[in-house]
Short mmCIF file of C-alpha atoms and ligand atoms in Angstrom, two decimals:
data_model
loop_
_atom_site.label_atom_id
_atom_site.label_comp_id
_atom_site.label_asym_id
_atom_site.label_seq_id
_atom_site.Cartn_x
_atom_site.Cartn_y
_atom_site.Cartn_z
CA UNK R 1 -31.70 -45.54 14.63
CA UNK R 2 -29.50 -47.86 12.47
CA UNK R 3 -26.12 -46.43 12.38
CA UNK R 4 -26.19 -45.52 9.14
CA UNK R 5 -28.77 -43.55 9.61
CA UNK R 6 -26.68 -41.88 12.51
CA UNK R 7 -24.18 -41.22 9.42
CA UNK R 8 -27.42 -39.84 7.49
CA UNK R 9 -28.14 -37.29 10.16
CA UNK R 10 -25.00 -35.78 10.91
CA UNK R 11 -24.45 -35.46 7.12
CA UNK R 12 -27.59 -32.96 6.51
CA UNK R 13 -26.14 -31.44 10.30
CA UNK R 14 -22.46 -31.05 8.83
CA UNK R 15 -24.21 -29.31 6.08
CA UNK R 16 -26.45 -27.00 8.07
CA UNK R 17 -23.01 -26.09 10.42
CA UNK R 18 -20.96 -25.84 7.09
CA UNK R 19 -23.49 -23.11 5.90
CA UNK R 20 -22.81 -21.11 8.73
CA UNK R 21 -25.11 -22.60 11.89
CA UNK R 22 -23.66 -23.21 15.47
CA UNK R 23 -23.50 -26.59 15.86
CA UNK R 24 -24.90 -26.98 19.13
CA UNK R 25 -27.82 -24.99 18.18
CA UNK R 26 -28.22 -26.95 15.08
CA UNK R 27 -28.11 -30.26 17.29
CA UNK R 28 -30.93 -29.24 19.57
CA UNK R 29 -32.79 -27.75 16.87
CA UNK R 30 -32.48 -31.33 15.38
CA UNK R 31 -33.09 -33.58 18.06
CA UNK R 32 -36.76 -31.15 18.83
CA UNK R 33 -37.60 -31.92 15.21
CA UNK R 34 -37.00 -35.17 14.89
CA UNK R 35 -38.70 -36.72 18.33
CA UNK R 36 -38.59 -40.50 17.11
CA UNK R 37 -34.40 -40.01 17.90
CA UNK R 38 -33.90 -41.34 21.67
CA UNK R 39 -31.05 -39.77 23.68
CA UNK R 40 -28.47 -42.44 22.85
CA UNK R 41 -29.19 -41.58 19.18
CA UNK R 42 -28.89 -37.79 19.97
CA UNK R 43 -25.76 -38.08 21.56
CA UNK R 44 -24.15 -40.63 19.28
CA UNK R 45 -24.66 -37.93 16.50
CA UNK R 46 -23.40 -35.47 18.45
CA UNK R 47 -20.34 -37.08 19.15
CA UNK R 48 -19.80 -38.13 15.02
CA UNK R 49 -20.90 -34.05 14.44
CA UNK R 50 -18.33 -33.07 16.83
CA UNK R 51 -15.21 -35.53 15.65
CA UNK R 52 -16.09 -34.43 12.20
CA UNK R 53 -15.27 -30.82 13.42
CA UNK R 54 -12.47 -31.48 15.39
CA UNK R 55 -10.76 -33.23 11.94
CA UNK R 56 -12.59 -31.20 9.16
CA UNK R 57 -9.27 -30.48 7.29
CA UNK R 58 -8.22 -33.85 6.89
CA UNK R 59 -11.61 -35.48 6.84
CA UNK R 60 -11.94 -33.24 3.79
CA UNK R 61 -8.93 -34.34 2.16
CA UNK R 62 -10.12 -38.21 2.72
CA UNK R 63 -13.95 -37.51 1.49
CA UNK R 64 -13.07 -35.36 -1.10
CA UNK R 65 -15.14 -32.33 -0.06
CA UNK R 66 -16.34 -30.35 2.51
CA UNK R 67 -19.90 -31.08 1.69
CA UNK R 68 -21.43 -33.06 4.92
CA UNK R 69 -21.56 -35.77 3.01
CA UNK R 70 -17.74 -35.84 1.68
CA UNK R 71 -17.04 -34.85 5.36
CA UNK R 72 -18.82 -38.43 6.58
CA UNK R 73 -17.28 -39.96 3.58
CA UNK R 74 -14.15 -39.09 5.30
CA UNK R 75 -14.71 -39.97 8.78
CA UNK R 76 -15.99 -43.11 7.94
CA UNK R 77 -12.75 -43.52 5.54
CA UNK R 78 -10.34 -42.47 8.69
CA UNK R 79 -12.74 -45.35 10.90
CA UNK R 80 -11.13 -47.92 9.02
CA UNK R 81 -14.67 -49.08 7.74
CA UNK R 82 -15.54 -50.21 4.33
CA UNK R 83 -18.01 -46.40 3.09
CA UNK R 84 -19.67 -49.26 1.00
CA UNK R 85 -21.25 -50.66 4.42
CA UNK R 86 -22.33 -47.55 5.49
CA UNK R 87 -23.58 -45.79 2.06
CA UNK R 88 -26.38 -47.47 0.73
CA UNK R 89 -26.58 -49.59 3.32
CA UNK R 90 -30.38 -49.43 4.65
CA UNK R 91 -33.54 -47.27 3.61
CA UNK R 92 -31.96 -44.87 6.18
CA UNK R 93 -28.81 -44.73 5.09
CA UNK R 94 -27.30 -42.48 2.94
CA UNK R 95 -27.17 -42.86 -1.04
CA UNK R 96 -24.75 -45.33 -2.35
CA UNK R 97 -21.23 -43.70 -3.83
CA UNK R 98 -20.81 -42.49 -6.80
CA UNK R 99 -17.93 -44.16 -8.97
CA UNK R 100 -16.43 -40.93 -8.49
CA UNK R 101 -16.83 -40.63 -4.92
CA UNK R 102 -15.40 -44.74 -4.47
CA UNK R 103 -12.06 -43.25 -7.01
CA UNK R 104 -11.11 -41.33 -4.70
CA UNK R 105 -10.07 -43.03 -2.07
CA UNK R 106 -6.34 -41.66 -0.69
CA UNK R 107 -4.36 -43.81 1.45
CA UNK R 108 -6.39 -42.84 4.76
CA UNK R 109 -3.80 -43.47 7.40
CA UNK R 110 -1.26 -41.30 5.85
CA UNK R 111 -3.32 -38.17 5.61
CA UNK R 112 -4.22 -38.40 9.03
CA UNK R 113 -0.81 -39.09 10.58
CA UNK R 114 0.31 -35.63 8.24
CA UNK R 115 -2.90 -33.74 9.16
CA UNK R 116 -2.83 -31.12 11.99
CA UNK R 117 -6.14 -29.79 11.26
CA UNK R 118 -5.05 -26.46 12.38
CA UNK R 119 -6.26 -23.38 10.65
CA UNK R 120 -2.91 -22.40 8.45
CA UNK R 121 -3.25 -18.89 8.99
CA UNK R 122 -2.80 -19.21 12.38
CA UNK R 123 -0.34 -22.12 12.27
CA UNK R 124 2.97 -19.53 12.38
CA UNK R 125 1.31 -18.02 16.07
CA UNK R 126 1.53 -21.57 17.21
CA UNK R 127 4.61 -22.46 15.77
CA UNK R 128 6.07 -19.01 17.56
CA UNK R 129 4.53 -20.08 20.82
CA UNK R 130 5.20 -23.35 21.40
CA UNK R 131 7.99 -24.56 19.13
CA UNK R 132 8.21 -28.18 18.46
CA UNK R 133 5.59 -28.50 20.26
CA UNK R 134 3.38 -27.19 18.25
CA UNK R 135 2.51 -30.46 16.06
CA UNK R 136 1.67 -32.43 19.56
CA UNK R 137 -0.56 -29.19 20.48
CA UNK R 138 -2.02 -29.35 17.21
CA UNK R 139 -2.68 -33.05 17.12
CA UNK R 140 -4.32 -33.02 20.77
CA UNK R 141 -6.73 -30.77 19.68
CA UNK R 142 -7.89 -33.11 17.12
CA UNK R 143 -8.77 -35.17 19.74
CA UNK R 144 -12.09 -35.17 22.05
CA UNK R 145 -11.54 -33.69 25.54
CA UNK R 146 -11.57 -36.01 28.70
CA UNK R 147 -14.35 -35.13 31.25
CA UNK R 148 -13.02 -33.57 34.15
CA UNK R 149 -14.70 -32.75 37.84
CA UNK R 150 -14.18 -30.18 40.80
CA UNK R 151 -14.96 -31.53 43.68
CA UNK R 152 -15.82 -28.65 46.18
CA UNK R 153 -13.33 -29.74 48.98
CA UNK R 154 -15.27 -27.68 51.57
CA UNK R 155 -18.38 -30.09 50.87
CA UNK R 156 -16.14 -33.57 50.43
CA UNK R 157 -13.40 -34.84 50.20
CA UNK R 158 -11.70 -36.06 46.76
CA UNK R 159 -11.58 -39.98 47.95
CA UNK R 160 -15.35 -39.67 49.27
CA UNK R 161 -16.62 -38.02 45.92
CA UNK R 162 -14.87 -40.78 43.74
CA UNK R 163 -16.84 -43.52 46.22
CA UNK R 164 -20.18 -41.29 46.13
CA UNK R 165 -19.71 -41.08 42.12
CA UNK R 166 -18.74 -45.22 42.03
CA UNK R 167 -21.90 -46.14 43.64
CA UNK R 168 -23.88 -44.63 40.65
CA UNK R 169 -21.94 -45.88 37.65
CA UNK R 170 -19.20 -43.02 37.55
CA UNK R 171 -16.07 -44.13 37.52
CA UNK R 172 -13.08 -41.30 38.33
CA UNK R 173 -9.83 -41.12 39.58
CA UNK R 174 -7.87 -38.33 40.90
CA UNK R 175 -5.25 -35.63 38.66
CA UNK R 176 -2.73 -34.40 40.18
CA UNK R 177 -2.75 -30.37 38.43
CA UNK R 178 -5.36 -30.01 40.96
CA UNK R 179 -6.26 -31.65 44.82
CA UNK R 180 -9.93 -30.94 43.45
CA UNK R 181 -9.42 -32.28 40.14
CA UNK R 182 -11.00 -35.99 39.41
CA UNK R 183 -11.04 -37.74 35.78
CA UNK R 184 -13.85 -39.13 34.65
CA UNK R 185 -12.91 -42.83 33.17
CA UNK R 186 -16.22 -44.70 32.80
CA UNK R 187 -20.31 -43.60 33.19
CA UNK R 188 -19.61 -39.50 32.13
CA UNK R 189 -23.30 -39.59 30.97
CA UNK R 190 -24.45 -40.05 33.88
CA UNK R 191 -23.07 -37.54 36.03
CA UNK R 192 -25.57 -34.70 35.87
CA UNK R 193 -27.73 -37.05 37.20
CA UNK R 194 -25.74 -38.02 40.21
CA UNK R 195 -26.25 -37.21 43.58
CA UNK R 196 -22.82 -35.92 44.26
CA UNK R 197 -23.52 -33.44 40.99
CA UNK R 198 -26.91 -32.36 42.41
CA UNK R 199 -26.07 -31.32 45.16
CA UNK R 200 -23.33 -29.17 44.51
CA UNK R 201 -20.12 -31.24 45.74
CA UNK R 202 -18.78 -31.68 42.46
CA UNK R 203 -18.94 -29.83 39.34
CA UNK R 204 -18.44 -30.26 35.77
CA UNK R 205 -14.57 -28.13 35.02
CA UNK R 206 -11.41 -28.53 33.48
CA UNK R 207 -8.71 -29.63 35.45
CA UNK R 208 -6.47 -26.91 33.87
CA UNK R 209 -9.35 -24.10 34.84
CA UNK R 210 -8.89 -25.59 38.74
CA UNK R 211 -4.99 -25.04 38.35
CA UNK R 212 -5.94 -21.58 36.95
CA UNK R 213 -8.36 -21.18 40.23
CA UNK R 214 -5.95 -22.95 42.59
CA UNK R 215 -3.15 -19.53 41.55
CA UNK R 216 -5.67 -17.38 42.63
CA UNK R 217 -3.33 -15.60 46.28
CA UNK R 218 -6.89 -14.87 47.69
CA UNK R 219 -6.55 -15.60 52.02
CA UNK R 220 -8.97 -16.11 54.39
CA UNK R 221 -11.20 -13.26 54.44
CA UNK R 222 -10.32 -11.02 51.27
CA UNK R 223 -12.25 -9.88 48.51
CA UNK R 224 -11.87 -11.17 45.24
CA UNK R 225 -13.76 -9.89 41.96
CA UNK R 226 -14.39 -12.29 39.01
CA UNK R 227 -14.31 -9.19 36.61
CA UNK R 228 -15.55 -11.59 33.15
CA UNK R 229 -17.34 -13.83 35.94
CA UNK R 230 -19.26 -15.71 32.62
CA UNK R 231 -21.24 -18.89 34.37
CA UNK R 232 -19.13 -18.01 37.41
CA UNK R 233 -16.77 -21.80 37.23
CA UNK R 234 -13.30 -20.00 38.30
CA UNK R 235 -14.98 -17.77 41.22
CA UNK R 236 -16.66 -20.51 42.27
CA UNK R 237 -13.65 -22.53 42.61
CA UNK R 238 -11.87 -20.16 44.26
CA UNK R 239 -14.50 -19.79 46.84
CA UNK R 240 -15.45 -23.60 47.20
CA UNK R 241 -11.55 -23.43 48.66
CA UNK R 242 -10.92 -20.06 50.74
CA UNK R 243 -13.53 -18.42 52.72
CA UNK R 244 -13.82 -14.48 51.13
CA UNK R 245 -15.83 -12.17 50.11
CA UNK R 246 -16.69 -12.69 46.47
CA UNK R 247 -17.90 -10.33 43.65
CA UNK R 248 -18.74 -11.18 39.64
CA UNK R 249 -19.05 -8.78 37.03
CA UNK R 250 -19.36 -9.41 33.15
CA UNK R 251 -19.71 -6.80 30.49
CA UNK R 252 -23.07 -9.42 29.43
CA UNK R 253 -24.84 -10.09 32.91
CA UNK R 254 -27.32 -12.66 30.91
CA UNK R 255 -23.78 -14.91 30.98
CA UNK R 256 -24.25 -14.84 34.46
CA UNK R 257 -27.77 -16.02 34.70
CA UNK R 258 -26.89 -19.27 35.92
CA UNK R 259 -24.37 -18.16 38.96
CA UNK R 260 -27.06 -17.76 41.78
CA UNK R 261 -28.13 -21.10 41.14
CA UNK R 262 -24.53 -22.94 41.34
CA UNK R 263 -23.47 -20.90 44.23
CA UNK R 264 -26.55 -22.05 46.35
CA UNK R 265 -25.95 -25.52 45.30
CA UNK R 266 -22.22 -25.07 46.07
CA UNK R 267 -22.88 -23.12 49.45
CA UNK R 268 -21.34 -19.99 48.81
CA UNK R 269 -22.37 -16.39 48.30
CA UNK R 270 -21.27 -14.68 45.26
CA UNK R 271 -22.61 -11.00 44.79
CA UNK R 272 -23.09 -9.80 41.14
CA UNK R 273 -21.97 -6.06 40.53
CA UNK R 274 -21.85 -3.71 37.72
CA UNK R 275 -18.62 -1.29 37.07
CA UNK R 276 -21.01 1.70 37.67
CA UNK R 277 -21.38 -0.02 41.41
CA UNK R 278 -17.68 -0.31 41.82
CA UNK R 279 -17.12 3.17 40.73
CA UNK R 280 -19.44 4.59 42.59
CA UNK R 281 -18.78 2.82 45.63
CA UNK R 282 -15.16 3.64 45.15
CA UNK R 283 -14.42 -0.66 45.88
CA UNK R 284 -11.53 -1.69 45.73
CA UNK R 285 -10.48 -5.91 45.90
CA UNK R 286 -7.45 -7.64 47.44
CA UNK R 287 -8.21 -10.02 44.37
CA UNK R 288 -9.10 -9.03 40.51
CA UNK R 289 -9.49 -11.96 38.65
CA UNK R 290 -9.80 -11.74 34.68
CA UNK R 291 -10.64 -15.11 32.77
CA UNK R 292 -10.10 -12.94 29.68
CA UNK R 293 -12.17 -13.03 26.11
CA UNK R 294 -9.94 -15.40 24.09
CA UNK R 295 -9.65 -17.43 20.80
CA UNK R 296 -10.54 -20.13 22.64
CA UNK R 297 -7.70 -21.80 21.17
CA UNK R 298 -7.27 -24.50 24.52
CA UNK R 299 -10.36 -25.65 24.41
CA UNK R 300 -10.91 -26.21 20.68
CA UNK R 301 -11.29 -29.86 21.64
CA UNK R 302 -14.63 -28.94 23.38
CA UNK R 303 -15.18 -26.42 20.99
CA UNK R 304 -14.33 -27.45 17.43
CA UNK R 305 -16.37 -25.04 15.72
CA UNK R 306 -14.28 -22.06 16.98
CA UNK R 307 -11.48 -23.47 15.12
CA UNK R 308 -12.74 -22.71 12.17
CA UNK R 309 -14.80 -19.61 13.02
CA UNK R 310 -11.49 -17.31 14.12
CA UNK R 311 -10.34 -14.89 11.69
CA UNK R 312 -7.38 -12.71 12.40
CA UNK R 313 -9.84 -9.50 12.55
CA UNK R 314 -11.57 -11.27 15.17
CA UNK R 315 -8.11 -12.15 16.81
CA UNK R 316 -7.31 -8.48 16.50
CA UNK R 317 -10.63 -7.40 18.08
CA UNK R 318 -9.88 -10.13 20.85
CA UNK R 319 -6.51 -8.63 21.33
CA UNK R 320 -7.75 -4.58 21.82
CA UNK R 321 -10.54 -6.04 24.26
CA UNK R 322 -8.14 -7.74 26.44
CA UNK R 323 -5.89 -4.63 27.04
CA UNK R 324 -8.61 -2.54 27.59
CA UNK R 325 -9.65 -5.21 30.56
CA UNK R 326 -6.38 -4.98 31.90
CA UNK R 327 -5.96 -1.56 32.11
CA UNK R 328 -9.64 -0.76 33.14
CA UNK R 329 -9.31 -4.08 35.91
CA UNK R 330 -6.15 -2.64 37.52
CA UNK R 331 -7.61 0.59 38.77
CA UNK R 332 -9.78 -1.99 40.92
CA UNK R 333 -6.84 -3.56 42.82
CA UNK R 334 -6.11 -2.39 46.58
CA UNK R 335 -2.27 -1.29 46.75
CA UNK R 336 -0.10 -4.75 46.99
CA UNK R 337 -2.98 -6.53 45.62
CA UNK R 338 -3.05 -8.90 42.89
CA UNK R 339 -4.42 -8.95 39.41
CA UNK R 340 -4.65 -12.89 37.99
CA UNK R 341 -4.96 -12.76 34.25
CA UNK R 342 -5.96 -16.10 32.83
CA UNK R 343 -7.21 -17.12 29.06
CA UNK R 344 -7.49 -20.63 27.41
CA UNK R 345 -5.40 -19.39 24.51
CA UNK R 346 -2.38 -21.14 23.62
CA UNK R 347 -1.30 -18.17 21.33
CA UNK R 348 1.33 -16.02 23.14
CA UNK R 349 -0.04 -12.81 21.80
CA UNK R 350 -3.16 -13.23 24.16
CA UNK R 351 -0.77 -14.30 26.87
CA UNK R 352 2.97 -13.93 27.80
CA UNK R 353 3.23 -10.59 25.09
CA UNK R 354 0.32 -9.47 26.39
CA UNK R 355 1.54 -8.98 29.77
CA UNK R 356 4.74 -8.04 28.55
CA UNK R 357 2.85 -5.00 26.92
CA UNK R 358 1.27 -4.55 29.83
CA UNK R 359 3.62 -4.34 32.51
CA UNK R 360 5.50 -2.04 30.65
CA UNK R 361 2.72 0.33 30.33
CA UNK R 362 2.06 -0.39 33.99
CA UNK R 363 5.36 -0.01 35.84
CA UNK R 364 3.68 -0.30 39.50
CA UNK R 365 2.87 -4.11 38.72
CA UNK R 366 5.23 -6.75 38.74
CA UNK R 367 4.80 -10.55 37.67
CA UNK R 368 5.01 -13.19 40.12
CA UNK R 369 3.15 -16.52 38.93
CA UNK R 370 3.18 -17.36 35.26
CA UNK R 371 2.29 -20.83 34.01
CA UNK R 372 1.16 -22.67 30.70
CA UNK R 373 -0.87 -25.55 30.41
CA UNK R 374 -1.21 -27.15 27.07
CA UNK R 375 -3.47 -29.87 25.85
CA UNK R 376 -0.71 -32.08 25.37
CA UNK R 377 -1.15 -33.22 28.73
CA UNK R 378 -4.36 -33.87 29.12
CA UNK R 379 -6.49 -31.06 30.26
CA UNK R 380 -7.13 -27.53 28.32
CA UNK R 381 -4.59 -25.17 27.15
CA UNK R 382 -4.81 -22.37 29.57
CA UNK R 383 -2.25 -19.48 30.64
CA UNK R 384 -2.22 -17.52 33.78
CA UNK R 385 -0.23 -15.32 35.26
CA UNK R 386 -0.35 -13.38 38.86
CA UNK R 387 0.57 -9.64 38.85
CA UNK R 388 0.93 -7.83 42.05
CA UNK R 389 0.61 -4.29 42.45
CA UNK R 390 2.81 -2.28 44.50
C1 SAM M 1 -13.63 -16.83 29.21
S1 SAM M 1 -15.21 -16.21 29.56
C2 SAM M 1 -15.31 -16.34 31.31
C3 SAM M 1 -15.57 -17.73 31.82
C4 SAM M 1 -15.87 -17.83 33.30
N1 SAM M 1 -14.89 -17.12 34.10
C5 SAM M 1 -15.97 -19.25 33.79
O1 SAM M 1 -15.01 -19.78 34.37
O2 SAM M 1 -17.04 -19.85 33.58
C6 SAM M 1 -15.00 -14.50 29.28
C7 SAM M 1 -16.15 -13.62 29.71
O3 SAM M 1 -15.73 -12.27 29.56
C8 SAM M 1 -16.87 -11.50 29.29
N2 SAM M 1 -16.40 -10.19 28.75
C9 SAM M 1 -16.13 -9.85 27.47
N3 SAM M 1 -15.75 -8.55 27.39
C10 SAM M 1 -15.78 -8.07 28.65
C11 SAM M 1 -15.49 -6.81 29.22
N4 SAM M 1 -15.12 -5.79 28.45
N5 SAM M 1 -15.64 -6.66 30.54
C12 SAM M 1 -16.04 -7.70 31.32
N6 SAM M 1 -16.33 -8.93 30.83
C13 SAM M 1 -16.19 -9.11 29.51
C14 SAM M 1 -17.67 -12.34 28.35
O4 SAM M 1 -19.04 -11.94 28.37
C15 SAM M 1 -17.43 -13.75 28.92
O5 SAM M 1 -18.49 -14.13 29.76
#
């Protein structure tokens, strides 16, 4: 595909997401339809779909519109490339401009060195949580996400998986939030593909959800429930480092439909349980984990849809669901066990007042871990605190 045909594809998908698809969805969807696109093509547009998202506010403001094709206009504007080369440019291409749409043509550098692309409603939360930090948080998040890898230390070491990844194109190089953590600085697409991926001794994860993991108090031997387990990535961090026993539970077991398979490839044993099985068995864990329902808001780089698809009712929903996992996850904790409640949120409502509220509702747990991570430096927003219950 010519590039500007690239353009002309993600404009009719910026359209399709604008009307209400998820983009991911609507990128498959596309790529099955239209077979003459090879995987470089695919993935080219999904990168262009993605930046788009990730600056839709001030794209808008430089195309004029939040049509796809005012969205392009714009990203193409904020490129630094002449629209006329783009527009118009081959039989693939989109149309030429309008007179109208070459008028309006705003100083591009400007708008984008104002633009936070934040949603405004939610811009006082992030102003309250992070002070003048905010803008940096903000302006991250604009920004795609780097590619980060676990490697499962039981399996290899960290300076043997950056050799086993060199030999087949993947460049990486360690972080220091984690001792599993590697960045990935040349060949990413390649990885799932590579041997050291395959067969299990690294995995695809934020280096802020191994910081999360790395928290987790669990010693040798104890039992540790993953009580939102999702695809299992912190409980299988957690036991790619101490030897336990480990349990995962999610309210949607479908979400966990991939877990058998990564803890066989990762060598470790992770049994999946329903609440009805706890209760019954009257369980209780050294370890509760909760990697809580969130806005989402630290990974909106990976995620740029969700930026725009939070609404405070939804925030509110997302608010009652956490404190009814924290006070339901509790009960589960052995006497001077620990509860770890983690979210990528960088709003303090779904974090440090949340435990606030919680603790004082809950005056036989005290706090003993609490960190932030924000974007700002380089890996996902995340919070996490470690409660321990008397
Ligand atoms: C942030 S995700 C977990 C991600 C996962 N721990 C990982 O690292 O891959 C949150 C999960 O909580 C689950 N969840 C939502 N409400 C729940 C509830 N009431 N009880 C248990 N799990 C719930 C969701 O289905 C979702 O899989």
């Amino acid at each position: 595909m010519t590039p500007a045909a690239r353009i002309s594809a993600a404009i009719d998908l910026m359209d399709r997401i604008q009307a209400g698809e998820v983009a991911d969805r609507a990128l498959a969807d596309w790529g099955r339809k239209n077979r003459y696109a090879g995987s470089k093509d695919r993935a080219a547009i999904g990168d262009i779909v993605y930046d788009v998202l990730r600056q839709k506010q001030s794209l808008a403001s430089l195309g004029g519109g939040e049509t796809g094709r005012a969205l392009l206009l714009g990203y193409i504007r904020a490129s630094g490339t002449d629209p006329r080369s783009v527009f118009g440019a081959d039989r693939y291409a989109p149309p030429q401009l309008t007179e109208d749409e070459l008028a309006a043509d705003p100083p591009a550098q400007d708008l984008l060195r104002e633009g936070s692309d934040f949603p405004e409603w939610l811009w006082p939360d992030l102003l309250r949580s992070h002070g003048d930090q905010a803008l940096p948080i903000a302006r991250a998040l604009r920004h795609r996400a780097p590619v980060h890898l676990r490697v499962n230390l039981q399996r290899l070491s960290r300076s043997d998986a950056i050799t086993s990844l060199a030999e087949e194109g993947i460049d990486s190089e360690p972080l220091s939030l984690s001792p599993s953590a590697l960045t990935v600085v040349g060949g990413a697409r390649k990885i799932r593909t590579a041997t050291a991926y395959l067969s299990g001794a690294v995995e695809l994860q934020d280096a802020s959800s191994q910081a999360v993991a790395d928290l987790v108090p669990l010693k040798q031997g104890e039992s540790m429930l993953d009580y939102c387990a999702g695809a299992g990535g912190k409980v299988l961090a957690v036991a790619g480092r101490t030897a336990g026993t480990f349990f995962a539970h999610d309210v949607d077991p479908r979400r966990m439909k991939d877990l058998p398979d990564r803890a066989r490839r990762a060598g470790v044993r992770v049994r999946q349980v329903t609440l009805e099985d706890i209760e019954q068995g009257q369980r209780r864990f050294d370890t509760v984990l909760i990697d809580a329902p969130c806005s989402g808001s630290g990974s909106w780089r990976r995620d740029p849809q969700g930026k725009w698809l939070l609404t405070p009712d939804k925030l509110g929903h997302i608010l009652n669901l956490q404190k009814e996992i924290l006070d339901r996850a509790i009960k589960l904790v052995k006497r001077r066990g620990h509860l770890v409640y983690a979210t990528c949120s960088l709003l303090d409502r779904e974090n440090d007042v949340q435990i606030k509220e919680f603790l004082t509702r809950t005056p036989d747990v005290s706090i003993i871990v609490e960190r932030r991570f924000t974007p700002v430096s380089e890996s996902d927003g995340f919070y996490c605190s470690v409660l321990r219950r008397d």
